[in-house]
Amino acid sequence: MLRSWEGDQALSVDWRNRWTTAFRHAEEFKRFEKNFRNRQTQLELGYNTRSYESVSGGYTVGRNFDADFQLWTGAATYTLTEELSAEYELQRLD
């Protein structure tokens, strides 16, 4: 008997003006005492993500082990000097 499976799809586009958009979807099945079908869909937008001076944000919605969730993310990176850089990331899970 099949105990689990997982499928992942992703599409990412790097535009000429240094913007990036990404779409990801993951779905899986787990058989325990109860059957669980987990899924998550993510949309992300970023600017200058190929460099270390960038900003990005995203939204993920899904279901994980019978619990619905929403996840908001944001990140920024900046080079202060040649030897020092900073990175800040926020996440909010509802």
mmCIF file of N, CA and C in Angstrom:
data_model
loop_
_atom_site.group_PDB
_atom_site.id
_atom_site.type_symbol
_atom_site.label_atom_id
_atom_site.label_comp_id
_atom_site.label_asym_id
_atom_site.label_seq_id
_atom_site.Cartn_x
_atom_site.Cartn_y
_atom_site.Cartn_z
ATOM 1 N N MET A 1 0.837 -1.171 0.000
ATOM 2 C CA MET A 1 0.000 0.000 0.000
ATOM 3 C C MET A 1 0.896 1.254 0.000
ATOM 4 N N LEU A 2 0.539 2.218 -0.807
ATOM 5 C CA LEU A 2 1.301 3.464 -0.924
ATOM 6 C C LEU A 2 1.205 4.256 0.376
ATOM 7 N N ARG A 3 2.355 4.586 0.980
ATOM 8 C CA ARG A 3 2.386 5.301 2.261
ATOM 9 C C ARG A 3 2.499 6.818 2.080
ATOM 10 N N SER A 4 3.149 7.258 0.995
ATOM 11 C CA SER A 4 3.277 8.701 0.786
ATOM 12 C C SER A 4 3.707 8.990 -0.646
ATOM 13 N N TRP A 5 3.429 10.203 -1.083
ATOM 14 C CA TRP A 5 3.913 10.707 -2.361
ATOM 15 C C TRP A 5 4.037 12.221 -2.248
ATOM 16 N N GLU A 6 4.816 12.808 -3.157
ATOM 17 C CA GLU A 6 5.012 14.252 -3.160
ATOM 18 C C GLU A 6 5.227 14.740 -4.583
ATOM 19 N N GLY A 7 4.632 15.890 -4.900
ATOM 20 C CA GLY A 7 4.818 16.521 -6.204
ATOM 21 C C GLY A 7 5.120 17.999 -6.024
ATOM 22 N N ASP A 8 6.125 18.491 -6.734
ATOM 23 C CA ASP A 8 6.532 19.897 -6.654
ATOM 24 C C ASP A 8 6.563 20.499 -8.054
ATOM 25 N N GLN A 9 6.032 21.707 -8.188
ATOM 26 C CA GLN A 9 6.107 22.463 -9.434
ATOM 27 C C GLN A 9 6.614 23.862 -9.096
ATOM 28 N N ALA A 10 7.399 24.439 -10.011
ATOM 29 C CA ALA A 10 7.929 25.785 -9.783
ATOM 30 C C ALA A 10 8.134 26.494 -11.114
ATOM 31 N N LEU A 11 7.924 27.793 -11.096
ATOM 32 C CA LEU A 11 8.169 28.648 -12.249
ATOM 33 C C LEU A 11 8.773 29.944 -11.725
ATOM 34 N N SER A 12 9.919 30.323 -12.264
ATOM 35 C CA SER A 12 10.594 31.546 -11.848
ATOM 36 C C SER A 12 10.996 32.326 -13.096
ATOM 37 N N VAL A 13 10.776 33.639 -13.058
ATOM 38 C CA VAL A 13 11.109 34.500 -14.193
ATOM 39 C C VAL A 13 11.979 35.643 -13.690
ATOM 40 N N ASP A 14 13.144 35.810 -14.309
ATOM 41 C CA ASP A 14 14.021 36.952 -14.045
ATOM 42 C C ASP A 14 13.846 37.936 -15.194
ATOM 43 N N TRP A 15 13.295 39.099 -14.902
ATOM 44 C CA TRP A 15 13.022 40.100 -15.919
ATOM 45 C C TRP A 15 14.267 40.934 -16.196
ATOM 46 N N ARG A 16 14.305 41.613 -17.328
ATOM 47 C CA ARG A 16 15.457 42.434 -17.718
ATOM 48 C C ARG A 16 15.664 43.631 -16.798
ATOM 49 N N ASN A 17 14.615 44.093 -16.157
ATOM 50 C CA ASN A 17 14.722 45.261 -15.280
ATOM 51 C C ASN A 17 15.067 44.872 -13.837
ATOM 52 N N ARG A 18 15.642 43.692 -13.629
ATOM 53 C CA ARG A 18 16.124 43.167 -12.348
ATOM 54 C C ARG A 18 15.021 42.722 -11.392
ATOM 55 N N TRP A 19 13.778 42.670 -11.841
ATOM 56 C CA TRP A 19 12.697 42.123 -11.026
ATOM 57 C C TRP A 19 12.645 40.613 -11.221
ATOM 58 N N THR A 20 12.211 39.913 -10.194
ATOM 59 C CA THR A 20 12.065 38.462 -10.238
ATOM 60 C C THR A 20 10.688 38.095 -9.699
ATOM 61 N N THR A 21 10.009 37.194 -10.386
ATOM 62 C CA THR A 21 8.751 36.649 -9.884
ATOM 63 C C THR A 21 8.877 35.132 -9.846
ATOM 64 N N ALA A 22 8.258 34.541 -8.846
ATOM 65 C CA ALA A 22 8.336 33.088 -8.703
ATOM 66 C C ALA A 22 7.000 32.555 -8.209
ATOM 67 N N PHE A 23 6.641 31.387 -8.699
ATOM 68 C CA PHE A 23 5.432 30.682 -8.292
ATOM 69 C C PHE A 23 5.828 29.241 -7.992
ATOM 70 N N ARG A 24 5.425 28.743 -6.840
ATOM 71 C CA ARG A 24 5.734 27.363 -6.461
ATOM 72 C C ARG A 24 4.490 26.707 -5.876
ATOM 73 N N HIS A 25 4.343 25.427 -6.163
ATOM 74 C CA HIS A 25 3.246 24.651 -5.584
ATOM 75 C C HIS A 25 3.782 23.278 -5.197
ATOM 76 N N ALA A 26 3.458 22.851 -4.008
ATOM 77 C CA ALA A 26 3.868 21.528 -3.530
ATOM 78 C C ALA A 26 2.647 20.833 -2.949
ATOM 79 N N GLU A 27 2.541 19.558 -3.229
ATOM 80 C CA GLU A 27 1.439 18.762 -2.700
ATOM 81 C C GLU A 27 1.990 17.400 -2.317
ATOM 82 N N GLU A 28 1.538 16.894 -1.170
ATOM 83 C CA GLU A 28 2.005 15.591 -0.723
ATOM 84 C C GLU A 28 0.893 14.851 0.006
ATOM 85 N N PHE A 29 1.045 13.552 0.063
ATOM 86 C CA PHE A 29 0.113 12.676 0.770
ATOM 87 C C PHE A 29 0.908 11.858 1.770
ATOM 88 N N LYS A 30 0.406 11.776 2.998
ATOM 89 C CA LYS A 30 1.030 10.970 4.049
ATOM 90 C C LYS A 30 -0.036 10.070 4.659
ATOM 91 N N ARG A 31 0.277 8.793 4.760
ATOM 92 C CA ARG A 31 -0.646 7.847 5.389
ATOM 93 C C ARG A 31 -0.092 7.472 6.763
ATOM 94 N N PHE A 32 -0.788 7.903 7.794
ATOM 95 C CA PHE A 32 -0.482 7.504 9.161
ATOM 96 C C PHE A 32 -1.722 6.783 9.680
ATOM 97 N N GLU A 33 -2.070 6.987 10.949
ATOM 98 C CA GLU A 33 -3.340 6.451 11.436
ATOM 99 C C GLU A 33 -4.495 7.105 10.684
ATOM 100 N N LYS A 34 -4.259 8.333 10.259
ATOM 101 C CA LYS A 34 -5.208 9.107 9.464
ATOM 102 C C LYS A 34 -4.481 9.555 8.199
ATOM 103 N N ASN A 35 -5.191 9.681 7.101
ATOM 104 C CA ASN A 35 -4.586 10.163 5.856
ATOM 105 C C ASN A 35 -4.506 11.691 5.876
ATOM 106 N N PHE A 36 -3.355 12.224 5.447
ATOM 107 C CA PHE A 36 -3.156 13.671 5.366
ATOM 108 C C PHE A 36 -2.760 14.032 3.948
ATOM 109 N N ARG A 37 -3.389 15.078 3.434
ATOM 110 C CA ARG A 37 -3.021 15.623 2.129
ATOM 111 C C ARG A 37 -2.581 17.062 2.354
ATOM 112 N N ASN A 38 -1.286 17.287 2.300
ATOM 113 C CA ASN A 38 -0.702 18.599 2.568
ATOM 114 C C ASN A 38 -0.434 19.316 1.251
ATOM 115 N N ARG A 39 -0.635 20.638 1.257
ATOM 116 C CA ARG A 39 -0.367 21.427 0.047
ATOM 117 C C ARG A 39 0.040 22.837 0.438
ATOM 118 N N GLN A 40 0.867 23.433 -0.407
ATOM 119 C CA GLN A 40 1.215 24.839 -0.222
ATOM 120 C C GLN A 40 1.481 25.479 -1.578
ATOM 121 N N THR A 41 1.031 26.725 -1.708
ATOM 122 C CA THR A 41 1.214 27.506 -2.925
ATOM 123 C C THR A 41 1.873 28.824 -2.531
ATOM 124 N N GLN A 42 2.940 29.184 -3.242
ATOM 125 C CA GLN A 42 3.726 30.360 -2.888
ATOM 126 C C GLN A 42 3.894 31.274 -4.094
ATOM 127 N N LEU A 43 3.767 32.570 -3.857
ATOM 128 C CA LEU A 43 4.041 33.601 -4.852
ATOM 129 C C LEU A 43 5.071 34.545 -4.245
ATOM 130 N N GLU A 44 6.134 34.813 -4.991
ATOM 131 C CA GLU A 44 7.222 35.644 -4.468
ATOM 132 C C GLU A 44 7.611 36.690 -5.502
ATOM 133 N N LEU A 45 7.952 37.873 -5.023
ATOM 134 C CA LEU A 45 8.373 38.985 -5.865
ATOM 135 C C LEU A 45 9.648 39.570 -5.264
ATOM 136 N N GLY A 46 10.637 39.825 -6.107
ATOM 137 C CA GLY A 46 11.893 40.366 -5.601
ATOM 138 C C GLY A 46 12.513 41.337 -6.581
ATOM 139 N N TYR A 47 13.393 42.178 -6.065
ATOM 140 C CA TYR A 47 14.118 43.132 -6.892
ATOM 141 C C TYR A 47 15.608 42.949 -6.665
ATOM 142 N N ASN A 48 16.360 42.784 -7.738
ATOM 143 C CA ASN A 48 17.814 42.678 -7.712
ATOM 144 C C ASN A 48 18.278 41.468 -6.894
ATOM 145 N N THR A 49 17.596 40.353 -7.007
ATOM 146 C CA THR A 49 17.880 39.189 -6.166
ATOM 147 C C THR A 49 19.155 38.456 -6.554
ATOM 148 N N ARG A 50 19.752 38.757 -7.685
ATOM 149 C CA ARG A 50 21.021 38.131 -8.067
ATOM 150 C C ARG A 50 22.216 38.839 -7.426
ATOM 151 N N SER A 51 21.969 39.960 -6.802
ATOM 152 C CA SER A 51 23.016 40.734 -6.148
ATOM 153 C C SER A 51 22.795 40.673 -4.639
ATOM 154 N N TYR A 52 23.785 41.108 -3.869
ATOM 155 C CA TYR A 52 23.600 41.086 -2.427
ATOM 156 C C TYR A 52 22.959 42.366 -1.915
ATOM 157 N N GLU A 53 22.495 43.223 -2.786
ATOM 158 C CA GLU A 53 21.697 44.375 -2.387
ATOM 159 C C GLU A 53 20.329 44.180 -3.011
ATOM 160 N N SER A 54 19.452 43.509 -2.265
ATOM 161 C CA SER A 54 18.171 43.106 -2.840
ATOM 162 C C SER A 54 17.066 43.187 -1.798
ATOM 163 N N VAL A 55 15.852 43.101 -2.297
ATOM 164 C CA VAL A 55 14.676 43.053 -1.440
ATOM 165 C C VAL A 55 13.695 42.063 -2.063
ATOM 166 N N SER A 56 12.995 41.310 -1.214
ATOM 167 C CA SER A 56 12.017 40.347 -1.727
ATOM 168 C C SER A 56 10.901 40.165 -0.712
ATOM 169 N N GLY A 57 9.766 39.722 -1.213
ATOM 170 C CA GLY A 57 8.613 39.455 -0.360
ATOM 171 C C GLY A 57 7.781 38.350 -0.964
ATOM 172 N N GLY A 58 7.035 37.664 -0.117
ATOM 173 C CA GLY A 58 6.239 36.559 -0.625
ATOM 174 C C GLY A 58 5.038 36.248 0.242
ATOM 175 N N TYR A 59 4.147 35.476 -0.335
ATOM 176 C CA TYR A 59 2.927 35.031 0.341
ATOM 177 C C TYR A 59 2.744 33.551 0.039
ATOM 178 N N THR A 60 2.522 32.764 1.073
ATOM 179 C CA THR A 60 2.301 31.331 0.932
ATOM 180 C C THR A 60 1.010 30.982 1.645
ATOM 181 N N VAL A 61 0.202 30.158 1.002
ATOM 182 C CA VAL A 61 -1.038 29.680 1.602
ATOM 183 C C VAL A 61 -1.077 28.171 1.433
ATOM 184 N N GLY A 62 -1.665 27.489 2.403
ATOM 185 C CA GLY A 62 -1.723 26.040 2.270
ATOM 186 C C GLY A 62 -2.394 25.354 3.437
ATOM 187 N N ARG A 63 -2.221 24.047 3.455
ATOM 188 C CA ARG A 63 -2.790 23.189 4.486
ATOM 189 C C ARG A 63 -1.726 22.174 4.865
ATOM 190 N N ASN A 64 -1.484 22.021 6.178
ATOM 191 C CA ASN A 64 -0.459 21.110 6.655
ATOM 192 C C ASN A 64 -1.019 20.307 7.830
ATOM 193 N N PHE A 65 -1.169 19.003 7.638
ATOM 194 C CA PHE A 65 -1.681 18.097 8.670
ATOM 195 C C PHE A 65 -2.954 18.646 9.309
ATOM 196 N N ASP A 66 -3.959 18.901 8.479
ATOM 197 C CA ASP A 66 -5.298 19.367 8.875
ATOM 198 C C ASP A 66 -5.336 20.778 9.452
ATOM 199 N N ALA A 67 -4.319 21.583 9.243
ATOM 200 C CA ALA A 67 -4.308 22.966 9.712
ATOM 201 C C ALA A 67 -4.045 23.893 8.524
ATOM 202 N N ASP A 68 -4.956 24.849 8.296
ATOM 203 C CA ASP A 68 -4.751 25.850 7.250
ATOM 204 C C ASP A 68 -3.743 26.886 7.738
ATOM 205 N N PHE A 69 -2.947 27.425 6.822
ATOM 206 C CA PHE A 69 -1.976 28.447 7.210
ATOM 207 C C PHE A 69 -1.787 29.464 6.102
ATOM 208 N N GLN A 70 -1.324 30.648 6.511
ATOM 209 C CA GLN A 70 -0.884 31.714 5.619
ATOM 210 C C GLN A 70 0.469 32.179 6.133
ATOM 211 N N LEU A 71 1.419 32.351 5.244
ATOM 212 C CA LEU A 71 2.764 32.778 5.623
ATOM 213 C C LEU A 71 3.160 33.975 4.774
ATOM 214 N N TRP A 72 3.480 35.077 5.437
ATOM 215 C CA TRP A 72 3.985 36.281 4.782
ATOM 216 C C TRP A 72 5.481 36.370 5.056
ATOM 217 N N THR A 73 6.280 36.660 4.028
ATOM 218 C CA THR A 73 7.724 36.755 4.207
ATOM 219 C C THR A 73 8.250 38.037 3.574
ATOM 220 N N GLY A 74 9.335 38.525 4.113
ATOM 221 C CA GLY A 74 10.024 39.681 3.562
ATOM 222 C C GLY A 74 11.499 39.586 3.906
ATOM 223 N N ALA A 75 12.353 40.009 3.002
ATOM 224 C CA ALA A 75 13.792 39.947 3.244
ATOM 225 C C ALA A 75 14.478 41.098 2.521
ATOM 226 N N ALA A 76 15.549 41.573 3.134
ATOM 227 C CA ALA A 76 16.369 42.622 2.529
ATOM 228 C C ALA A 76 17.830 42.333 2.843
ATOM 229 N N THR A 77 18.686 42.543 1.867
ATOM 230 C CA THR A 77 20.128 42.388 2.059
ATOM 231 C C THR A 77 20.810 43.652 1.551
ATOM 232 N N TYR A 78 21.904 44.013 2.214
ATOM 233 C CA TYR A 78 22.601 45.237 1.841
ATOM 234 C C TYR A 78 24.079 45.099 2.185
ATOM 235 N N THR A 79 24.936 45.533 1.279
ATOM 236 C CA THR A 79 26.374 45.535 1.515
ATOM 237 C C THR A 79 26.765 46.883 2.101
ATOM 238 N N LEU A 80 27.232 46.876 3.346
ATOM 239 C CA LEU A 80 27.621 48.112 4.020
ATOM 240 C C LEU A 80 29.031 48.540 3.620
ATOM 241 N N THR A 81 29.972 47.608 3.675
ATOM 242 C CA THR A 81 31.346 47.833 3.219
ATOM 243 C C THR A 81 31.780 46.573 2.480
ATOM 244 N N GLU A 82 33.006 46.552 1.985
ATOM 245 C CA GLU A 82 33.493 45.352 1.300
ATOM 246 C C GLU A 82 33.585 44.161 2.241
ATOM 247 N N GLU A 83 33.788 44.418 3.526
ATOM 248 C CA GLU A 83 33.929 43.342 4.500
ATOM 249 C C GLU A 83 32.666 43.082 5.308
ATOM 250 N N LEU A 84 31.658 43.935 5.195
ATOM 251 C CA LEU A 84 30.485 43.827 6.061
ATOM 252 C C LEU A 84 29.203 43.974 5.255
ATOM 253 N N SER A 85 28.318 43.036 5.451
ATOM 254 C CA SER A 85 27.000 43.108 4.818
ATOM 255 C C SER A 85 25.953 42.732 5.861
ATOM 256 N N ALA A 86 24.717 43.124 5.600
ATOM 257 C CA ALA A 86 23.628 42.879 6.544
ATOM 258 C C ALA A 86 22.464 42.227 5.819
ATOM 259 N N GLU A 87 21.755 41.392 6.547
ATOM 260 C CA GLU A 87 20.576 40.717 6.007
ATOM 261 C C GLU A 87 19.495 40.725 7.076
ATOM 262 N N TYR A 88 18.263 41.022 6.664
ATOM 263 C CA TYR A 88 17.143 41.058 7.594
ATOM 264 C C TYR A 88 15.986 40.296 6.968
ATOM 265 N N GLU A 89 15.350 39.450 7.746
ATOM 266 C CA GLU A 89 14.247 38.637 7.234
ATOM 267 C C GLU A 89 13.119 38.610 8.256
ATOM 268 N N LEU A 90 11.901 38.764 7.762
ATOM 269 C CA LEU A 90 10.703 38.701 8.594
ATOM 270 C C LEU A 90 9.784 37.606 8.077
ATOM 271 N N GLN A 91 9.095 36.941 9.002
ATOM 272 C CA GLN A 91 8.081 35.956 8.638
ATOM 273 C C GLN A 91 6.905 36.099 9.589
ATOM 274 N N ARG A 92 5.715 36.005 9.045
ATOM 275 C CA ARG A 92 4.509 36.022 9.873
ATOM 276 C C ARG A 92 3.647 34.839 9.465
ATOM 277 N N LEU A 93 3.359 33.976 10.415
ATOM 278 C CA LEU A 93 2.562 32.778 10.178
ATOM 279 C C LEU A 93 1.216 32.942 10.852
ATOM 280 N N ASP A 94 0.149 32.844 10.064
ATOM 281 C CA ASP A 94 -1.221 32.909 10.596
ATOM 282 C C ASP A 94 -1.874 31.557 10.476
#
